[in-house]
CSV table of C-alpha atoms in Angstrom, one decimal:
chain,number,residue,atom,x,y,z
X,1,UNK,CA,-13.9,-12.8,4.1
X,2,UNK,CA,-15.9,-11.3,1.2
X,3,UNK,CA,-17.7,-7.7,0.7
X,4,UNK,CA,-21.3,-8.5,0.2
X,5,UNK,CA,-22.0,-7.0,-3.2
X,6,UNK,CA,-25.1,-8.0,-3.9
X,7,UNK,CA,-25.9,-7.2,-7.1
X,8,UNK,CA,-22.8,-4.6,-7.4
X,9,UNK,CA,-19.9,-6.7,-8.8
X,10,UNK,CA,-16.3,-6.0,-8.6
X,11,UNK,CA,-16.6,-5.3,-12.7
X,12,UNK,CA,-19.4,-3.0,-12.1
X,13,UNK,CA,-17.8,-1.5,-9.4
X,14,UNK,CA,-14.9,-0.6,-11.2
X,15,UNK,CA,-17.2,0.8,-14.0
X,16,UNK,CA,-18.8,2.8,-11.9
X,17,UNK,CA,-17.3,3.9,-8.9
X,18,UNK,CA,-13.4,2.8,-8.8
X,19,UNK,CA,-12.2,6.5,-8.7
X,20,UNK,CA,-15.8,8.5,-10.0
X,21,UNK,CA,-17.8,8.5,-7.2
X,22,UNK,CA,-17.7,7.4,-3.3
X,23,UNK,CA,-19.6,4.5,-2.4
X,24,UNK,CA,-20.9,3.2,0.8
X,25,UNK,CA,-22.2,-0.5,1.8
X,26,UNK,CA,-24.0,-1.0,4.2
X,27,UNK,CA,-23.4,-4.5,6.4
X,28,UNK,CA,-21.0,-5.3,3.5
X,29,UNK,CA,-19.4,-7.9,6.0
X,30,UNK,CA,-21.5,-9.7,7.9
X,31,UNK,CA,-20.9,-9.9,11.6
X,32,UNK,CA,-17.6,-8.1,11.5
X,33,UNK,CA,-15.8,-9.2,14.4
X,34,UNK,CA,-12.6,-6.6,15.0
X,35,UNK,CA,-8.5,-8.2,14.2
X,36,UNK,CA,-7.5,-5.7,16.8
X,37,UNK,CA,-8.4,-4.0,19.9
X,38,UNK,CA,-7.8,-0.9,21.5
X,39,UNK,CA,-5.7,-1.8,23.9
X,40,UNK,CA,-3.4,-3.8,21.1
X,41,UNK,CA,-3.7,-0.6,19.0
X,42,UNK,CA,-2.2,1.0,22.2
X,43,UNK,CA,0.5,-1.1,22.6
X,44,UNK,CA,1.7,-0.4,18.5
X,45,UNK,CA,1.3,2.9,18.7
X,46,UNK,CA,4.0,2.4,21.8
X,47,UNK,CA,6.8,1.2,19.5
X,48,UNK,CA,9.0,3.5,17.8
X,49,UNK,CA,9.7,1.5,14.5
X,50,UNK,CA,5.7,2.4,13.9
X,51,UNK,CA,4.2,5.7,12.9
X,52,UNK,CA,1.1,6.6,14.8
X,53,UNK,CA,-0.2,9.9,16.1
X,54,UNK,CA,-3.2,11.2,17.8
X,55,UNK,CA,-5.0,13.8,16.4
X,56,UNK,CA,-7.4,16.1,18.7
X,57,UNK,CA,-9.7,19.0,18.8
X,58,UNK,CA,-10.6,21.0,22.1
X,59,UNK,CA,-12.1,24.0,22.4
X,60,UNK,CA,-11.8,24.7,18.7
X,61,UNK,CA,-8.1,24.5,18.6
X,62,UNK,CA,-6.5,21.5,16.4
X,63,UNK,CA,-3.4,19.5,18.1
X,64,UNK,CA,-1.5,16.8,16.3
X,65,UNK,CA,1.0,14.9,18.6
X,66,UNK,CA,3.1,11.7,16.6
X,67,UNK,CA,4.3,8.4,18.6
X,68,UNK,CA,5.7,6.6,20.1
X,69,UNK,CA,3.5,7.2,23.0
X,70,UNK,CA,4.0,6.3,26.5
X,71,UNK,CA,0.7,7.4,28.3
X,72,UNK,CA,-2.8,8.4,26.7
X,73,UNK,CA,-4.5,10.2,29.5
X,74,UNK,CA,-3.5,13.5,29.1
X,75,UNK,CA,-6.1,13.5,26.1
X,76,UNK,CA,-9.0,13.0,27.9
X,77,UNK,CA,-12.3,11.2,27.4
X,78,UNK,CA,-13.3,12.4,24.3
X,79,UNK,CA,-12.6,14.2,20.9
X,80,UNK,CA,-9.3,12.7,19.8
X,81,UNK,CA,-8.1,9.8,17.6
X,82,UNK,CA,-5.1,7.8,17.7
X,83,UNK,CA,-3.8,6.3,14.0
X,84,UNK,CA,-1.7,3.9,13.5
X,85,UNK,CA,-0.1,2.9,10.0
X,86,UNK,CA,0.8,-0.2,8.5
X,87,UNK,CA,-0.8,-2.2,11.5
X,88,UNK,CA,-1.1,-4.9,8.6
X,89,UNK,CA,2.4,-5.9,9.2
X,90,UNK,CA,1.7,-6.7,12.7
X,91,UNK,CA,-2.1,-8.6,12.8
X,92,UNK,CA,-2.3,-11.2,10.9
X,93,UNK,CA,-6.1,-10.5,10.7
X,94,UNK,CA,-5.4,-6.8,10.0
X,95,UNK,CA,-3.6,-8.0,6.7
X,96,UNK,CA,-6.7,-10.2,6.2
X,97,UNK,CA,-8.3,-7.3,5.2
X,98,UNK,CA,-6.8,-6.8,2.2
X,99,UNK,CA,-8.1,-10.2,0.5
X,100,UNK,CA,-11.3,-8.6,-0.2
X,101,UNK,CA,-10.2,-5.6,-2.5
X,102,UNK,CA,-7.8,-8.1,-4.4
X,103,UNK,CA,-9.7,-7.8,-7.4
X,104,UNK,CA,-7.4,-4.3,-7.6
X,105,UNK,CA,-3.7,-5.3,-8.5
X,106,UNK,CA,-1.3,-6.0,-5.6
X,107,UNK,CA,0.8,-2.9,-6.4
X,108,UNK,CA,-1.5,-0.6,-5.8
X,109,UNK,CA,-2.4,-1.5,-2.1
X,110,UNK,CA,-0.3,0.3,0.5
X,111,UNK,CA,-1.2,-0.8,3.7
X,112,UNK,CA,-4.0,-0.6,6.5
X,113,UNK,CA,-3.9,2.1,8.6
X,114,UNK,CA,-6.5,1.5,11.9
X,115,UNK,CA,-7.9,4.4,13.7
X,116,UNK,CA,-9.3,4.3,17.3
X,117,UNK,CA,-11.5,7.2,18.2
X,118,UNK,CA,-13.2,8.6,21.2
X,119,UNK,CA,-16.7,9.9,20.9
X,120,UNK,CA,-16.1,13.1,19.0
X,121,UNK,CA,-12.7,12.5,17.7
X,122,UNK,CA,-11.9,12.7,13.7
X,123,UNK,CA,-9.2,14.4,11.6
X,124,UNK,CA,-11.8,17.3,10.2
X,125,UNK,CA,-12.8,18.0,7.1
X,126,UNK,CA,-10.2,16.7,4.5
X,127,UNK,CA,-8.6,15.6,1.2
X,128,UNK,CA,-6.7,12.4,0.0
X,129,UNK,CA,-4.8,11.9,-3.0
X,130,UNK,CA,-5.4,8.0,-3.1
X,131,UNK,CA,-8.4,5.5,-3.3
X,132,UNK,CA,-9.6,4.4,0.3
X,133,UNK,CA,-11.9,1.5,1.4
X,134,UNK,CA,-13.0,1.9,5.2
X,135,UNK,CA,-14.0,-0.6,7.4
X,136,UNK,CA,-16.1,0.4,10.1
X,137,UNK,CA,-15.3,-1.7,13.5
X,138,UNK,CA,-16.4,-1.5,16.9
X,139,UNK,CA,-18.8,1.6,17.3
X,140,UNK,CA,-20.2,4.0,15.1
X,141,UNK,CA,-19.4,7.4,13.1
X,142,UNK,CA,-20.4,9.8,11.1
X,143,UNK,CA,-19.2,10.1,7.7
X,144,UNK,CA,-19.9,13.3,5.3
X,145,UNK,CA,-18.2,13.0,1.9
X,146,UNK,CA,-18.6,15.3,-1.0
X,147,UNK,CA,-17.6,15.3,-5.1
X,148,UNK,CA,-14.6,17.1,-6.0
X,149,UNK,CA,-15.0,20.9,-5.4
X,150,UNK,CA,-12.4,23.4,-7.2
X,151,UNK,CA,-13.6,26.0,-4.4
X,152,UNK,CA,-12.9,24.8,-1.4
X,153,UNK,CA,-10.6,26.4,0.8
X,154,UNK,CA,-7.4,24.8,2.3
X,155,UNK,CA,-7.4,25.2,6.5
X,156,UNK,CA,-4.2,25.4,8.3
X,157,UNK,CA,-5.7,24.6,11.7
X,158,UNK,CA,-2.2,22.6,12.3
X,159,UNK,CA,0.8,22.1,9.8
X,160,UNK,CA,0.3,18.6,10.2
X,161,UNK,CA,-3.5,18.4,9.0
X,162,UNK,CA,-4.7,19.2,5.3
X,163,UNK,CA,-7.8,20.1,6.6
X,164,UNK,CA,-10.8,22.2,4.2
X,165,UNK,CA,-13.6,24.3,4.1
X,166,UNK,CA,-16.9,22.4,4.6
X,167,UNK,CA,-18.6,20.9,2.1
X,168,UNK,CA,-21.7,19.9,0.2
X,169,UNK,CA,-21.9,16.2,1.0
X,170,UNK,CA,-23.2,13.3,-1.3
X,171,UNK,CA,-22.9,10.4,1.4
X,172,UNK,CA,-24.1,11.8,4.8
X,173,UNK,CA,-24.4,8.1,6.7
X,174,UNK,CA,-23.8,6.4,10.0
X,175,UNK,CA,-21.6,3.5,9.9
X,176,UNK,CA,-21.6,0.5,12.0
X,177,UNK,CA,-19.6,-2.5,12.7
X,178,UNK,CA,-19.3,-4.3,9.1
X,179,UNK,CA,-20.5,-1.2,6.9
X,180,UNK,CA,-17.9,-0.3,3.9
X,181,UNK,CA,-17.6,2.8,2.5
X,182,UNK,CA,-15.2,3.7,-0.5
X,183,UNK,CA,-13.7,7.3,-1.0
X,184,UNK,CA,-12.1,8.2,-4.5
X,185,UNK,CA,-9.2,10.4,-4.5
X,186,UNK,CA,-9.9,14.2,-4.3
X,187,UNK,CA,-13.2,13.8,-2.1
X,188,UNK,CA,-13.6,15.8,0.5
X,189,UNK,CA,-14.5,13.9,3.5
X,190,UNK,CA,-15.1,13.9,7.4
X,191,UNK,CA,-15.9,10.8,9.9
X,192,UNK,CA,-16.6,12.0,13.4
X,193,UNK,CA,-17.0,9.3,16.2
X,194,UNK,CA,-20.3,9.2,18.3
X,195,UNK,CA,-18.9,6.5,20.4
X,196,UNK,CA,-15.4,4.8,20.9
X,197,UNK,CA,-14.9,3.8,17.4
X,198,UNK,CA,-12.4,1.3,15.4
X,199,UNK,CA,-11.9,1.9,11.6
X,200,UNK,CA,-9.6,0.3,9.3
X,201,UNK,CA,-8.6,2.1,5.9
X,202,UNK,CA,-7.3,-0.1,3.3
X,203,UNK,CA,-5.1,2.9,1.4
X,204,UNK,CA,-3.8,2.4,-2.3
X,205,UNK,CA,-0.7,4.0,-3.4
X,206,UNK,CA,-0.8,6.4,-6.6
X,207,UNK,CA,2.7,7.3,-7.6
X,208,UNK,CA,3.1,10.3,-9.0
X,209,UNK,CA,5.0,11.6,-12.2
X,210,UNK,CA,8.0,13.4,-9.8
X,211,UNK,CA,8.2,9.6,-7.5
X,212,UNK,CA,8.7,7.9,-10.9
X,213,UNK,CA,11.0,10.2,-12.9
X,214,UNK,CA,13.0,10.6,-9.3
X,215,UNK,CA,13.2,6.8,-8.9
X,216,UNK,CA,14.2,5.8,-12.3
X,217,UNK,CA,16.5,8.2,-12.1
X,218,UNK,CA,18.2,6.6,-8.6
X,219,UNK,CA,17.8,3.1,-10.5
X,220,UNK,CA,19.7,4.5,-13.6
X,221,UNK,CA,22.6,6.0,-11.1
X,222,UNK,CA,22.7,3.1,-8.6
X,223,UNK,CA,22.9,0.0,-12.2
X,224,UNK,CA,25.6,2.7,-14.0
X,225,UNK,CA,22.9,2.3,-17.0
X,226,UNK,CA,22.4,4.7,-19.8
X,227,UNK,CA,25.4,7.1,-19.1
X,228,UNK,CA,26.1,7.6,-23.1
X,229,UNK,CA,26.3,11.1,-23.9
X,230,UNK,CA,23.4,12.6,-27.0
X,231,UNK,CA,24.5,11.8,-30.2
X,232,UNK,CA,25.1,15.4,-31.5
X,233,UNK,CA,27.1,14.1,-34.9
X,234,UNK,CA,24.3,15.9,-37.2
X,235,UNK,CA,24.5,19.4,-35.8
X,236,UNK,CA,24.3,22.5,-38.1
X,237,UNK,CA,25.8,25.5,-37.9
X,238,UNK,CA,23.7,28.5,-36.3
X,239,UNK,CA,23.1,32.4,-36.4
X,240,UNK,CA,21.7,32.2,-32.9
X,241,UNK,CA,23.7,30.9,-30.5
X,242,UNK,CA,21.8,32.5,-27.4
X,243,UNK,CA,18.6,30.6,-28.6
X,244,UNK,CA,17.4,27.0,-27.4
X,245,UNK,CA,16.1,25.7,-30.6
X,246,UNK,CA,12.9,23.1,-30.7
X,247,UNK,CA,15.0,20.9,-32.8
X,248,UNK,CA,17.6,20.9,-29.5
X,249,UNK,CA,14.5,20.6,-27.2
X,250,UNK,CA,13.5,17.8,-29.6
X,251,UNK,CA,16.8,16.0,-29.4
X,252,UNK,CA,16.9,16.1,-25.4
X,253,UNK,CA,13.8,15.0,-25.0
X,254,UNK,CA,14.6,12.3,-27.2
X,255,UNK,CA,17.8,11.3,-24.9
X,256,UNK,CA,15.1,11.2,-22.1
X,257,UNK,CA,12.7,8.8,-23.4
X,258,UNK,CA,15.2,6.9,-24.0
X,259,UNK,CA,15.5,5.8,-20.1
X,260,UNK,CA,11.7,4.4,-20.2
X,261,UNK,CA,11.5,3.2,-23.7
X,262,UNK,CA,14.1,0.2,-22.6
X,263,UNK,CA,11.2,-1.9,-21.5
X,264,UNK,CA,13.2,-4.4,-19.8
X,265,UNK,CA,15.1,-1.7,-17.6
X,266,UNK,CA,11.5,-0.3,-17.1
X,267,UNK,CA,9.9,-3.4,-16.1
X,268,UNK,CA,13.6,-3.9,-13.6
X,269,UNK,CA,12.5,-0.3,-12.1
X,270,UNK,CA,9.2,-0.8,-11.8
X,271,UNK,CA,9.2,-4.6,-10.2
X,272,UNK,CA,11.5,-2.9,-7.1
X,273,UNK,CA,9.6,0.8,-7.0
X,274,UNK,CA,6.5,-1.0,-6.4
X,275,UNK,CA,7.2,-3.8,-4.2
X,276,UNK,CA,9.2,-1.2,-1.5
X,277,UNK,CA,7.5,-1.0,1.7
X,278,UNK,CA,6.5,2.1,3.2
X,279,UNK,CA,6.7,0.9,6.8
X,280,UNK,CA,8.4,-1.0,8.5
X,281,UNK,CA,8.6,-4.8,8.1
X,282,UNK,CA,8.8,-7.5,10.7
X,283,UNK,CA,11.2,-9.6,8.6
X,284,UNK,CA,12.1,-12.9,10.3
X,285,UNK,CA,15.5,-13.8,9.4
X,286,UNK,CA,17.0,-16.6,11.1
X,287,UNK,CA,19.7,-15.9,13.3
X,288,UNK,CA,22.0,-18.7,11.3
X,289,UNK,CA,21.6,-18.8,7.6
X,290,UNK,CA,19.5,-22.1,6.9
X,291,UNK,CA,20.5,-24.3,4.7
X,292,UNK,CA,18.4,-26.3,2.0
X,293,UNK,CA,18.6,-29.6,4.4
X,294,UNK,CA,17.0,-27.8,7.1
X,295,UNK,CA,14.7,-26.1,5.4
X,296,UNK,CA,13.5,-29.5,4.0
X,297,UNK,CA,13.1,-31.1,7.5
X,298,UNK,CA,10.8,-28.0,8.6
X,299,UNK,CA,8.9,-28.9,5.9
X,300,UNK,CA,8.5,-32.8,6.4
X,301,UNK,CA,7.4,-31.6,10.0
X,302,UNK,CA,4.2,-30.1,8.8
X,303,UNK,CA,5.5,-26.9,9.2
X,304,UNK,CA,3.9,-24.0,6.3
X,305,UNK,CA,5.7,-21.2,4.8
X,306,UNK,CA,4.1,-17.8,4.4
X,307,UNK,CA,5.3,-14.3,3.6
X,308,UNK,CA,5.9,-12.1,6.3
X,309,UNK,CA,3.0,-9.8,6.9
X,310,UNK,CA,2.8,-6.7,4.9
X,311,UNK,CA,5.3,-7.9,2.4
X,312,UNK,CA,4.7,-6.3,-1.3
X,313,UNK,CA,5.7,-9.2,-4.1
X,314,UNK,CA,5.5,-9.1,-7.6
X,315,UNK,CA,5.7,-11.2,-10.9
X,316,UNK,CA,6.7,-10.0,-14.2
X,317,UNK,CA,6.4,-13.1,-16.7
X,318,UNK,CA,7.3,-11.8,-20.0
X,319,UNK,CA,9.1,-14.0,-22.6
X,320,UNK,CA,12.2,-11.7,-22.3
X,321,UNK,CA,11.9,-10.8,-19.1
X,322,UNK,CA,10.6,-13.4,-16.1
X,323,UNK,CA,11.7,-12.4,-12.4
X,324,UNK,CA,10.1,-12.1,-9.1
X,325,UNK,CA,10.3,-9.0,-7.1
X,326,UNK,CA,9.7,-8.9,-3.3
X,327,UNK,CA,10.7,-5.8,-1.1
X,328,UNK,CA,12.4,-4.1,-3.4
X,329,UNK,CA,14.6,-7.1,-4.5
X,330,UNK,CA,14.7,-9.0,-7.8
X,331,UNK,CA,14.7,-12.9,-7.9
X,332,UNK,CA,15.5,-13.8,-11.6
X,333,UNK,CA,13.4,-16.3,-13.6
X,334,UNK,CA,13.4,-19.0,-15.8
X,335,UNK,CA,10.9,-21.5,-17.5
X,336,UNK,CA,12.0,-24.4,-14.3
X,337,UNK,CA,10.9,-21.5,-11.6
X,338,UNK,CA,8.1,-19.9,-12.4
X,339,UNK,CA,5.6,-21.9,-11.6
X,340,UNK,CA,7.0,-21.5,-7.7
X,341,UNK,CA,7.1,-17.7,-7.8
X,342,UNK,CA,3.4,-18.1,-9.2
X,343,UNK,CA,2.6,-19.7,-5.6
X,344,UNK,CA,4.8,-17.7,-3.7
X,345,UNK,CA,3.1,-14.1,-5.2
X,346,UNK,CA,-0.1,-15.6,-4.4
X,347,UNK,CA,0.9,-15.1,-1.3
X,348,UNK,CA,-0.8,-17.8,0.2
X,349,UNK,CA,0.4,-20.1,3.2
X,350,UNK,CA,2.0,-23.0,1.0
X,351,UNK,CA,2.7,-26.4,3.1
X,352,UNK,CA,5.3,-29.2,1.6
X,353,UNK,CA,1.9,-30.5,-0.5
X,354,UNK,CA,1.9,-27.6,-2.4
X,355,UNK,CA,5.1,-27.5,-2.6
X,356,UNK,CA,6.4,-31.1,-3.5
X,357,UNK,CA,6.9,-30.8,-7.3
X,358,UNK,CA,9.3,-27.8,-6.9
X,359,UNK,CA,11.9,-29.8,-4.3
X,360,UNK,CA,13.3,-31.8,-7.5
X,361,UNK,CA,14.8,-28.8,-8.7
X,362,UNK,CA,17.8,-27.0,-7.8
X,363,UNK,CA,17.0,-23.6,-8.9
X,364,UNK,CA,13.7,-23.8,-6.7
X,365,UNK,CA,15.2,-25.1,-3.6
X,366,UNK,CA,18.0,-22.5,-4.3
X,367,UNK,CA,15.0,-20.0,-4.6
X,368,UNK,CA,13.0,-20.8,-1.7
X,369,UNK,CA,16.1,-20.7,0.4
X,370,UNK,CA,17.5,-17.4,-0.6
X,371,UNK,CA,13.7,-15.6,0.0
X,372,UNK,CA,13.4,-17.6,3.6
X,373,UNK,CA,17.3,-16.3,4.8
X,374,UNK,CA,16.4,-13.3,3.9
X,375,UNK,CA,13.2,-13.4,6.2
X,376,UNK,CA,10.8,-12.6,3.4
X,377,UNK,CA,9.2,-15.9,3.5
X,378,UNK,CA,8.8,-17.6,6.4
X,379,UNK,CA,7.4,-21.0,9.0
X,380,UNK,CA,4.4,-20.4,10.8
């Protein structure tokens, strides 16, 4: 599955329009055929290890109700939406729909939230702090989005929506099955459905300054690492004790950088911070641990190995630092395995074939069965 450019490349689009300006393309897949249905959609959204709500609007008055749900007819015909996150852990063709926007690294991508609306429904008037791509499905809607706008009002029509004042809008379109429209962060937008409507937002996570500083500092606590105390052996005497002094200041802040001037703990931080999953996973771990024997007979049986869906995995390949990071776990490196976690991050369904040069080696096979008893990787 690829977006139909045409002339607009994934170089110029990140030139251009990667978080500058919204975008819409129109038929950008051709004859989109929906991963999901509403009915399937439905049936998520009755789980309680998934977050959904329905968001709806009568008579000018805002409700937001969260899931699990049991029954969806006291909402009506019309003007509501149900939205249902991470339902890329879940569809297999769902999580297809990150392949195309995989010229953006794999860190940044969150999940894919899909929306099922009735004629009328939407979420209002709004702002995001990520990148979005949307994919409209089944029906059509409305979409207004606007540039950045330092004077718009934020609504309170419901604590649970951060909904604003309208809008001058740059993109004013009707979208149908296939069409692709990209919101930067900070855009005010608003899709209202004219009929029932499926759309799937591919959302990328930004972290911010406080997520960082908070989780390196959980990271330093939970490995006991940097727990010196400031050097303080060149102090000078002072005639203002009461005062902070910029060469104190200096000296703190100094202590501080030191926690993300270690590049290596850094790099540790970062490869679990950004392989953690928002939402739940359907890990598959076997109910007896497997052992390397067994795992090889799957294999010689035709059987593939694949990631669970929704799984975030990473490589760092450094020449003092090599490891593999998958939910939030580290797999350490070296020169024999890393051409294995190269396949493995690709995250591609990998059958004994693609596989047969790694089964000579211990550390792979050692590898390979530590990430499939943990259910991170598993047989189709």
């Amino acid at each position: 599955m690829q977006i139909q450019f045409n002339e607009l490349t994934p170089e110029l689009f990140l030139k251009k329009y990667w978080q500058k300006q919204p975008l819409i393309i129109k038929n950008a897949f051709k004859e989109f055929t929906d991963p999901i249905d509403a009915n399937e959609l439905a049936g998520l959204a009755m789980e309680e290890f998934i977050e959904s709500r329905i968001v709806s609007c009568h008579n000018d008055t805002w409700d937001v109700k969260h899931g699990p749900f049991e029954d969806f007819s006291e909402f009506g015909d019309a003007n509501w939406t149900l939205l249902v996150q991470a339902v890329n852990n879940w569809f297999a063709g769902v999580n297809q729909l990150i392949e195309p926007f995989t010229f953006i690294p794999n860190w940044r991508i969150d999940d894919v939230m899909v929306s099922f609306s009735t004629p009328g429904g939407g979420v209002g008037p709004h702002l995001d702090q990520y990148d979005v791509f949307i994919i409209q499905g089944e029906g059509k809607r409305r979409w207004r989005v606007g540039n950045p706008d330092a004077s718009l009002q934020q609504l309170l029509p419901h604590e649970d929506l951060k909904q604003v004042s309208d809008f001058k809008a740059v993109i004013d379109e009707i979208t149908e099955p296939g069409d692709l429209l990209y919101i930067p962060p900070n855009h005010p937008h608003d899709g209202v459905a004219i009929d029932h409507s499926v759309n799937y937002s591919v959302g990328f996570q930004a972290p911010n300054p406080q997520e960082l500083i908070s989780g390196l500092a959980d990271y330093l606590i939970d490995n006991q690492l940097l727990e010196d105390r400031f050097d303080d052996s060149q102090r000078k005497t002072t005639s203002a004790p009461n005062i902070l002094a910029d060469d104190d200041v200096t000296l703190l802040q100094q202590v501080m950088q030191t926690a993300i001037s270690d590049k290596h703990v850094l790099q540790d931080f970062l490869g679990k911070q950004l392989t953690q999953v928002h939402h739940t996973l359907n890990l598959l771990v076997p109910t007896e641990e497997l052992t390397w024997t067994v795992i090889e007979s799957i294999f010689s049986e035709g059987e593939t190995l694949q990631p669970v869906l929704g799984l975030k995995c990473l490589l760092i390949n450094e020449n003092d630092h090599q490891a593999m990071y998958a939910n939030g776990e580290a797999f350490a490196l070296d020169e024999d395995t890393l051409a294995l976690a190269h396949k493995l991050t690709s995250k591609h369904p990998l059958t004994s074939d693609d596989l047969e040069s790694s089964f000579d080696c211990l550390k792979n096979t050692q590898l390979l069965t530590s990430l499939i008893n943990k259910g991170l990787w598993t047989f189709e």
